[in-house]
XYZ file of C-alpha atoms in Angstrom:
609
model
C 50.769 23.599 -18.161
C 49.872 25.968 -15.378
C 47.030 27.481 -17.650
C 45.560 23.825 -18.315
C 45.742 22.720 -14.788
C 43.712 26.262 -13.624
C 41.643 25.255 -16.401
C 40.651 21.382 -15.359
C 39.605 22.424 -11.994
C 37.768 25.842 -12.495
C 36.369 23.105 -14.772
C 35.379 20.330 -11.899
C 34.490 22.818 -9.142
C 31.936 25.209 -11.580
C 30.592 21.572 -12.774
C 30.292 20.546 -9.459
C 28.185 23.927 -8.111
C 26.009 23.196 -10.716
C 25.510 20.088 -9.757
C 24.789 20.877 -6.134
C 22.909 23.916 -6.663
C 20.137 21.516 -8.079
C 19.709 20.860 -5.042
C 17.721 23.629 -2.842
C 16.361 23.927 -6.121
C 14.502 20.366 -5.949
C 13.770 21.138 -2.548
C 12.174 24.731 -3.089
C 9.869 23.006 -6.164
C 8.972 20.441 -3.849
C 8.500 22.561 -0.540
C 5.541 20.581 0.685
C 7.585 17.984 1.703
C 10.689 19.341 2.277
C 11.773 19.659 6.203
C 12.147 23.826 7.086
C 15.595 22.371 9.378
C 18.298 23.823 7.843
C 20.697 21.169 8.653
C 18.948 18.789 6.284
C 18.392 20.564 3.511
C 22.843 21.207 4.502
C 22.878 17.656 4.908
C 20.726 16.442 0.807
C 23.455 18.527 -0.345
C 26.458 17.419 1.255
C 25.790 13.723 0.743
C 24.478 14.380 -2.468
C 28.076 15.441 -3.559
C 29.087 12.278 -3.749
C 27.394 11.687 -6.979
C 27.682 15.503 -7.957
C 31.243 14.334 -7.642
C 31.048 11.563 -10.164
C 29.381 13.685 -12.144
C 32.050 15.972 -12.657
C 34.047 13.569 -12.821
C 32.194 12.370 -16.206
C 32.590 16.370 -17.388
C 36.197 16.100 -16.995
C 36.688 13.061 -18.838
C 37.440 14.816 -22.433
C 38.196 17.802 -21.954
C 41.694 15.562 -20.223
C 41.932 14.154 -23.144
C 41.405 17.021 -25.739
C 44.583 18.215 -23.757
C 46.671 14.876 -24.201
C 46.375 15.187 -27.881
C 46.798 19.099 -28.069
C 50.311 18.292 -26.759
C 50.910 16.076 -29.796
C 48.800 17.189 -32.862
C 48.785 20.875 -33.957
C 45.728 22.704 -34.855
C 44.265 26.084 -33.920
C 43.174 27.089 -31.056
C 39.718 28.380 -31.932
C 39.081 24.442 -33.340
C 40.000 23.158 -30.061
C 37.897 25.620 -29.265
C 35.295 25.593 -30.987
C 35.142 21.370 -30.374
C 35.114 22.208 -26.308
C 31.274 25.331 -27.094
C 30.303 21.721 -29.240
C 30.983 20.032 -25.915
C 29.794 22.072 -23.359
C 26.423 22.239 -25.034
C 25.664 19.215 -25.207
C 26.494 18.788 -21.527
C 24.723 22.045 -20.521
C 21.708 20.226 -22.917
C 21.817 17.172 -20.851
C 22.233 18.329 -17.377
C 19.285 21.588 -18.386
C 16.503 19.056 -19.405
C 17.004 16.511 -16.682
C 17.373 19.191 -14.034
C 14.028 20.080 -15.098
C 12.540 16.997 -15.711
C 13.405 15.465 -12.046
C 11.474 19.226 -10.617
C 8.290 18.647 -12.620
C 7.905 14.903 -12.566
C 9.302 14.076 -8.558
C 5.574 14.940 -7.720
C 3.816 13.224 -9.921
C 6.529 9.941 -9.795
C 7.736 9.978 -6.181
C 11.336 8.868 -7.309
C 14.020 10.816 -9.095
C 14.387 10.305 -12.940
C 15.844 7.179 -14.035
C 14.882 5.505 -17.514
C 11.308 4.708 -16.743
C 10.771 8.568 -18.447
C 12.045 6.907 -21.933
C 9.068 4.475 -22.197
C 6.812 7.829 -22.502
C 9.211 9.543 -24.395
C 8.889 6.880 -26.493
C 5.400 8.642 -27.714
C 6.402 12.425 -27.962
C 2.570 12.855 -28.043
C 1.275 11.207 -25.837
C 4.148 12.235 -23.478
C 2.909 16.036 -24.402
C -0.285 15.314 -23.462
C 0.388 14.493 -19.715
C 2.222 18.391 -19.509
C -0.033 21.234 -19.115
C 0.801 24.678 -20.582
C 2.293 26.505 -18.035
C 4.572 23.322 -16.518
C 5.652 22.923 -19.984
C 6.308 27.280 -20.399
C 7.727 27.042 -16.215
C 10.358 24.136 -17.037
C 11.616 25.465 -20.449
C 12.840 28.804 -18.769
C 14.024 26.568 -15.977
C 15.840 24.558 -18.456
C 17.325 27.419 -20.314
C 18.423 29.835 -17.744
C 20.507 26.793 -15.759
C 21.986 25.539 -19.304
C 22.113 28.415 -20.606
C 24.235 29.563 -17.426
C 26.146 26.215 -17.457
C 26.975 26.239 -20.717
C 28.284 30.336 -20.764
C 30.560 29.241 -17.109
C 32.500 26.533 -19.010
C 32.999 28.527 -22.450
C 34.282 31.144 -20.012
C 37.057 29.232 -18.856
C 37.752 27.808 -21.586
C 38.467 30.967 -23.184
C 40.665 32.008 -20.709
C 42.841 28.926 -19.105
C 42.694 26.150 -21.981
C 46.384 26.374 -24.067
C 46.858 22.966 -26.518
C 49.648 24.526 -27.725
C 52.101 21.482 -29.020
C 55.685 21.765 -27.634
C 58.938 19.965 -28.498
C 58.375 16.080 -27.170
C 60.774 17.031 -24.021
C 57.906 19.438 -22.132
C 55.001 16.901 -23.910
C 56.162 13.527 -22.610
C 56.381 15.121 -18.659
C 53.473 16.550 -19.310
C 51.421 13.808 -20.987
C 52.527 11.810 -17.708
C 51.186 14.602 -15.579
C 47.936 14.591 -17.401
C 47.544 10.622 -17.728
C 48.025 10.872 -13.458
C 45.098 13.490 -13.945
C 43.041 11.026 -16.061
C 43.891 7.721 -13.363
C 42.888 10.397 -10.169
C 39.479 11.429 -13.053
C 38.631 7.725 -13.180
C 37.807 7.392 -9.457
C 35.884 10.185 -9.049
C 33.900 8.210 -11.613
C 33.958 5.364 -9.756
C 33.059 6.584 -6.656
C 36.570 6.199 -4.569
C 38.815 3.642 -4.505
C 36.217 1.288 -1.807
C 34.662 -1.578 -2.296
C 31.442 0.213 -3.774
C 31.021 2.416 -6.504
C 29.571 4.949 -7.915
C 25.808 3.784 -6.726
C 21.994 5.846 -6.190
C 22.223 4.251 -2.556
C 25.694 6.171 -2.613
C 23.355 9.020 -1.276
C 21.011 7.517 1.120
C 21.316 8.757 4.433
C 17.560 9.444 6.219
C 14.767 7.509 7.354
C 12.982 10.319 5.204
C 12.775 9.475 1.590
C 12.328 12.667 0.256
C 15.661 13.872 1.874
C 17.262 10.770 -0.242
C 15.283 11.489 -3.138
C 17.101 15.437 -2.906
C 20.348 14.109 -2.621
C 19.888 11.947 -5.997
C 21.671 13.417 -9.138
C 19.214 13.648 -12.014
C 21.782 13.045 -14.319
C 23.192 10.171 -12.509
C 20.525 8.272 -12.156
C 18.519 8.188 -15.760
C 22.394 7.427 -16.712
C 23.474 4.473 -14.283
C 19.137 2.848 -15.487
C 19.764 3.250 -19.201
C 20.075 -0.883 -19.223
C 17.439 -1.322 -17.207
C 14.286 -0.868 -20.169
C 14.453 -4.649 -20.267
C 11.056 -5.678 -21.379
C 10.061 -8.113 -17.990
C 7.029 -9.239 -18.794
C 7.473 -11.186 -21.932
C 11.175 -12.501 -20.331
C 9.391 -16.650 -19.827
C 6.521 -16.172 -21.141
C 5.972 -20.034 -19.723
C 1.785 -19.375 -19.626
C -1.042 -17.122 -20.666
C -1.831 -14.153 -17.757
C -4.676 -16.235 -16.953
C -3.793 -19.328 -15.772
C -0.300 -17.947 -14.423
C -2.989 -15.757 -11.958
C -4.329 -18.710 -11.747
C -1.135 -21.036 -10.683
C 0.194 -18.408 -8.403
C -2.351 -18.207 -6.275
C -3.026 -21.904 -5.862
C 0.989 -21.809 -5.458
C 0.399 -19.453 -2.931
C -3.214 -20.463 -1.179
C -4.591 -18.667 1.886
C -2.515 -16.186 2.927
C -3.914 -15.434 6.141
C -4.993 -19.218 7.383
C -3.165 -19.709 10.499
C -0.633 -21.752 10.928
C -1.148 -24.893 12.120
C 1.622 -25.578 14.333
C 2.992 -22.413 17.344
C 6.108 -22.118 17.939
C 6.259 -18.669 20.212
C 5.826 -19.077 24.061
C 4.654 -15.240 23.008
C 3.148 -13.104 20.558
C 4.514 -10.031 20.794
C 8.550 -11.347 20.803
C 11.624 -9.250 19.619
C 13.188 -10.804 17.662
C 16.846 -10.398 15.599
C 17.393 -11.658 11.997
C 20.493 -12.415 11.212
C 21.625 -13.007 8.390
C 24.704 -14.604 7.428
C 27.124 -14.001 4.725
C 27.682 -17.351 2.540
C 26.812 -19.787 5.462
C 26.330 -22.901 2.700
C 25.441 -26.146 4.543
C 27.547 -28.040 2.315
C 30.286 -25.730 4.224
C 28.050 -26.458 7.956
C 27.242 -29.552 7.604
C 31.331 -30.479 6.301
C 34.062 -31.848 9.315
C 38.687 -31.057 8.369
C 40.352 -34.104 10.859
C 37.023 -35.113 12.490
C 36.554 -31.027 13.911
C 32.948 -29.104 12.975
C 33.918 -26.460 10.747
C 30.877 -24.678 12.421
C 31.293 -26.499 16.049
C 28.183 -23.753 17.379
C 26.020 -23.526 14.943
C 25.974 -27.271 15.257
C 25.116 -27.145 18.827
C 22.665 -24.400 18.529
C 20.730 -26.536 16.120
C 19.400 -29.141 18.956
C 18.360 -25.912 21.277
C 16.198 -24.509 19.174
C 13.884 -24.908 15.776
C 15.943 -25.697 13.275
C 14.828 -26.000 9.373
C 16.726 -29.146 7.429
C 15.406 -28.681 4.695
C 15.842 -24.755 3.445
C 17.002 -22.917 0.271
C 18.433 -19.862 -1.282
C 16.864 -18.308 -3.579
C 19.750 -17.004 -5.218
C 23.756 -16.522 -4.743
C 24.226 -12.606 -5.051
C 23.499 -10.478 -1.184
C 21.543 -8.045 -2.281
C 18.944 -10.686 -3.808
C 19.029 -12.534 -0.728
C 18.341 -9.999 1.481
C 15.458 -8.909 -0.917
C 14.004 -12.737 -0.990
C 14.372 -12.811 3.178
C 13.257 -9.221 4.496
C 10.483 -8.541 1.151
C 9.595 -11.786 1.048
C 10.445 -11.561 -2.673
C 11.661 -14.185 -5.241
C 15.142 -12.870 -6.717
C 15.859 -12.728 -10.750
C 17.992 -14.311 -13.301
C 19.561 -11.687 -15.028
C 18.920 -8.472 -12.834
C 18.605 -7.464 -8.854
C 15.217 -5.310 -7.534
C 17.379 -4.640 -5.164
C 20.045 -2.320 -8.073
C 16.290 -0.534 -9.181
C 15.092 1.521 -6.855
C 12.008 2.414 -8.390
C 10.563 -0.808 -8.364
C 11.644 -1.507 -4.995
C 10.216 1.633 -3.111
C 7.153 -0.676 -2.681
C 7.578 -4.242 -1.636
C 6.553 -5.428 1.413
C 9.071 -6.153 3.733
C 9.111 -7.341 7.346
C 10.348 -4.182 8.917
C 7.574 -2.223 7.654
C 4.625 -4.660 8.834
C 6.927 -4.718 12.504
C 6.556 -0.651 12.519
C 3.030 -1.328 11.864
C 2.682 -3.194 15.094
C 4.497 -0.477 16.790
C 8.519 -2.507 16.692
C 11.160 -0.356 16.104
C 13.077 -1.567 13.280
C 16.977 -1.104 13.332
C 19.503 -2.122 10.724
C 23.384 -2.759 11.507
C 26.154 -3.382 9.148
C 29.376 -3.526 9.702
C 30.540 -2.354 6.351
C 29.671 0.054 2.977
C 25.976 -0.659 2.998
C 25.299 1.624 -0.205
C 26.741 -1.787 -1.529
C 24.447 -2.868 -4.630
C 21.633 0.472 -3.181
C 21.249 -1.933 0.438
C 20.943 1.741 2.285
C 18.546 2.785 -0.742
C 16.510 -0.180 -0.218
C 16.885 -0.699 3.539
C 15.268 3.232 3.735
C 12.440 2.782 1.172
C 11.242 -0.367 2.515
C 10.725 0.941 6.461
C 13.948 0.366 7.935
C 13.359 3.488 10.303
C 17.467 2.919 11.573
C 20.255 2.078 9.806
C 23.786 1.425 11.631
C 26.790 0.855 9.211
C 30.472 1.527 8.780
C 30.527 4.998 8.910
C 28.294 5.378 12.791
C 30.573 3.020 14.136
C 33.675 3.825 15.789
C 35.976 1.321 17.645
C 39.733 0.271 18.239
C 40.109 -2.164 15.790
C 41.074 -1.439 12.248
C 38.343 -2.899 9.554
C 38.952 -4.957 6.979
C 38.714 -4.527 3.847
C 34.562 -5.491 3.738
C 34.627 -2.808 6.796
C 34.553 -4.123 10.516
C 34.660 -7.588 11.441
C 31.968 -10.180 12.812
C 33.459 -10.121 16.872
C 33.872 -6.747 17.035
C 29.963 -6.445 15.693
C 29.059 -9.656 17.479
C 29.681 -8.051 20.528
C 27.898 -3.979 19.243
C 25.326 -6.355 18.144
C 24.599 -7.535 21.263
C 25.017 -4.506 23.495
C 22.575 -2.770 20.432
C 20.313 -5.685 21.419
C 20.525 -5.748 25.334
C 20.049 -1.303 25.292
C 17.032 -2.168 22.717
C 15.064 -4.661 24.997
C 15.977 -2.238 28.137
C 13.710 0.389 26.270
C 10.205 -1.562 26.975
C 9.167 -1.429 23.219
C 9.989 -4.364 21.094
C 11.475 -3.936 18.046
C 13.313 -6.005 14.890
C 16.828 -5.581 15.151
C 18.898 -7.071 11.781
C 22.626 -7.909 11.543
C 24.420 -8.837 8.180
C 27.303 -10.364 8.904
C 30.844 -9.914 6.146
C 33.996 -11.750 7.593
C 33.092 -15.401 5.771
C 33.254 -13.697 2.551
C 36.129 -13.408 -0.123
C 39.413 -12.969 0.774
C 38.440 -14.486 4.003
C 41.331 -12.075 6.721
C 40.346 -12.261 9.836
C 41.732 -12.822 13.296
C 41.941 -15.735 13.759
C 43.715 -19.487 13.024
C 41.403 -23.019 13.154
C 42.101 -24.520 9.796
C 44.825 -24.191 6.924
C 42.049 -23.682 4.426
C 41.274 -19.580 4.367
C 37.810 -20.087 3.294
C 36.899 -22.731 5.553
C 38.415 -20.489 8.619
C 36.172 -17.765 8.015
C 33.786 -19.697 7.942
C 33.883 -20.879 11.599
C 35.457 -17.893 13.334
C 31.879 -16.107 11.618
C 30.529 -19.524 13.396
C 32.593 -18.879 16.846
C 31.128 -14.627 16.490
C 27.772 -16.014 16.129
C 28.010 -18.355 19.004
C 29.419 -15.778 20.931
C 26.101 -13.049 20.639
C 23.729 -16.286 21.320
C 25.649 -16.695 24.419
C 26.007 -12.895 24.882
C 22.060 -12.425 25.074
C 21.397 -16.001 27.189
C 22.884 -14.209 29.953
C 21.114 -11.090 29.360
C 17.486 -10.670 30.708
C 16.367 -9.636 27.096
C 16.426 -13.223 25.902
C 13.071 -14.341 27.676
C 11.285 -12.485 24.903
C 13.277 -13.180 22.079
C 13.077 -14.912 18.974
C 17.210 -14.681 17.036
C 16.530 -16.222 13.410
C 19.949 -16.797 11.733
C 19.478 -17.532 8.100
C 22.470 -17.559 5.373
C 21.937 -15.296 2.751
C 22.986 -17.479 -0.402
C 25.022 -20.719 -0.321
C 28.956 -21.416 -1.632
C 30.469 -23.599 -3.978
C 31.968 -25.701 -1.728
C 33.121 -28.085 -2.277
C 34.602 -26.612 -5.678
C 33.547 -28.305 -7.840
C 29.651 -28.494 -7.228
C 27.802 -27.159 -9.480
C 26.889 -24.020 -9.981
C 22.900 -24.288 -10.465
C 22.203 -27.669 -8.222
C 20.250 -28.065 -5.359
C 22.961 -28.325 -2.900
C 24.791 -25.500 -3.874
C 21.375 -23.437 -2.584
C 21.039 -24.972 0.434
C 21.228 -23.223 3.400
C 21.287 -23.045 7.761
C 17.805 -21.679 9.198
C 17.706 -21.724 12.632
C 15.259 -19.989 14.991
C 16.416 -19.831 18.631
C 15.371 -17.706 21.727
C 13.967 -17.642 25.479
C 10.379 -17.102 23.262
C 10.328 -20.325 21.063
C 8.311 -22.701 23.679
C 10.456 -25.760 22.928
C 12.607 -27.071 20.241
C 11.860 -29.162 16.979
C 13.115 -30.178 13.576
C 11.059 -28.894 10.526
C 11.182 -30.934 7.910
C 9.157 -28.886 5.501
C 10.895 -27.821 2.250
C 10.872 -23.929 1.825
C 12.690 -21.198 0.583
C 14.004 -18.162 1.673
C 10.579 -15.862 0.301
C 8.774 -18.110 3.117
C 10.735 -16.333 6.317
C 8.471 -12.717 6.491
C 5.612 -15.093 5.365
C 6.038 -17.909 8.505
C 7.781 -14.806 10.678
C 4.576 -12.620 10.537
C 1.916 -15.769 10.727
C 3.875 -17.373 14.368
C 3.877 -13.574 15.495
C 0.030 -13.250 15.040
C 0.538 -10.267 12.187
C -1.237 -10.219 9.015
C 1.107 -11.254 4.949
C -1.228 -10.454 2.661
C 0.697 -8.305 1.203
C 3.688 -10.439 0.271
C 2.363 -12.033 -2.808
C 5.278 -14.783 -2.751
C 5.589 -15.678 0.979
C 4.294 -19.234 1.771
C 3.638 -19.753 5.669
C 5.954 -23.249 5.860
C 3.301 -24.336 9.147
C 0.360 -23.306 6.465
C -0.682 -27.150 4.932
C 1.124 -27.421 1.328
C -0.279 -29.611 -1.115
C 3.359 -29.682 -2.541
C 5.893 -27.733 -0.216
C 9.177 -27.502 -2.081
C 12.139 -24.885 -2.680
C 13.167 -23.180 -4.387
C 16.409 -20.618 -6.275
C 17.002 -19.035 -9.752
C 20.852 -19.001 -11.252
C 21.983 -16.651 -13.671
C 19.629 -18.343 -16.345
C 17.589 -20.473 -15.161
C 15.729 -21.915 -11.959
C 15.744 -24.771 -9.555
C 13.072 -26.729 -7.920
C 13.349 -29.285 -4.578
C 10.972 -31.056 -3.064
C 10.741 -34.723 -1.550
C 10.570 -36.007 -3.930
C 13.129 -35.268 -6.332
C 14.494 -31.992 -8.156
C 13.782 -30.160 -11.470
C 16.682 -27.680 -13.129
C 15.502 -25.533 -15.679
C 18.155 -23.776 -18.219
C 17.225 -20.761 -19.538
C 19.660 -20.806 -22.287
C 18.077 -24.210 -23.645
C 14.782 -23.567 -22.380
C 14.936 -27.385 -21.133
C 15.503 -29.404 -17.985
C 19.116 -30.166 -17.176
C 17.755 -32.564 -13.885
C 14.523 -33.921 -13.301
C 11.553 -35.153 -15.355
C 9.010 -34.325 -12.933
C 6.522 -31.981 -15.434
C 4.287 -30.861 -11.689
C 7.546 -29.408 -9.870
C 8.952 -28.102 -13.037
C 5.902 -26.014 -13.595
C 5.942 -24.507 -9.826
C 9.057 -22.788 -10.746
C 8.161 -21.938 -13.907
C 5.147 -20.409 -11.932
C 6.850 -18.600 -9.515
C 10.093 -17.059 -12.099
C 7.140 -15.879 -14.707
C 5.587 -14.379 -12.097
C 8.078 -12.769 -10.117
C 9.567 -11.275 -13.635
C 5.535 -10.068 -14.142
C 5.116 -8.735 -11.070
C 8.731 -6.805 -11.925
C 7.356 -5.362 -14.823
C 4.660 -3.861 -12.921
C 6.438 -2.047 -10.601
């Protein structure tokens, strides 16, 4: 058994080293973009290990199973070794090909190798026509050298230590138990650890320099993890012909440079804080228990600022809600653009727009921003600084999702005050997390865990506002409170109804001219154009975002669920089900067509990215 443990250890370490060496070669090949700092190079290798460990776990999986079988099945050693040599050949060929192709394509594509390459490989002649002879020879030699060295190394490790000789059952049983334990550890390596977020490309993102994040990505992992993403997005919802779709979308969005008919701000260049509230549904905000508001602070604050009465989330997940809020991009039914790094890198964003106007941008989260590729999306869309759990140290222990909202609310308040002292305008973001299942919070107001957690975050947000009000930062501050999505409360509320997707949005701060209530129907995608319009900045690159204060013939809210969409306005609602191709609710064909236009246009746009 000792020999086999040495075999597995050597196999894992050797694979890890071969994966890691790809990073400096990649950076040498792209030296024009690579910074000269040795610390940057070291950071790429170190952060890249997160996915390299996962790939090494995949490579070790089959040898582990062969050892387990070898404890019970009598076969000549040369048979086991021949099987391993064949397997190592496949591993070496795949690793070498992805490495060499990634190095060659990156200068042209600007993003790590993923399943996009398969589109071009469907026509080998076209693929070869785009590769010049010198590049083809050079990359073939690189692949041969790398793949040959990897295969030979793993071959030698197996020859030296692999031992699959069958044993008496009294010795085979404990050996098998140990191997099963190692299988469990290998699964953890493949999964990416014990945390809430599994292995994904965002795991290695660490820098505001997109190139460094790309350099840290393991191309084999990137390709395999995106193989299921080759849907024909443009054909997913063929409601209208292309010309009609374009005309309908243009009429729906309207003039994206028209000035707003109403000004909410007393200043044209406020400091801005966007607080994204986890799962803050209107049904919960408007709930009372024994006569007490579940969210008394939100109820109080909505009379102090600009309250949006008829506002809707675009989806039911945080990753899609964030993109809708921060990029004005509609959510998708069966995928998430945040998990498609090659597609979301060119999305417009509030961070990028305000950075162009001279704002500093910073996003804060008390948990793991690797979850659902958030860090990758944030860096790609222009956030200059990310602060999250790995950067934070507090006396209190973190909960399941990260540091609770009371701890983070105090941190965010201090950070906003510090930014305001700097004299430079800023856009700061904060995503709360305590009002997320399992709803374990240091608070005891309601017996219902869900309502108690919501009440806790409500209290934390109130404390944040109180702290900012008491600071000099308040006079020039605009605070936008908006939920990432709704929540199925009450539990019998169907997941596809407008009520399920209705959420609060409230603007507060000394930068506001006066409090008021906005009755216009809108959704998260409209926040970007509205905020930019109020601060006098262009937003014509936000193709789907409509300024709430630019008059429209028929304002409406829009959302999607896993198999359909909903559209709602002052006259009614339309809920369309893709499974049946029919409206579940509503009979207004015009309102239904507004939803169809946005859904189809979203997927056509997604296909073109």
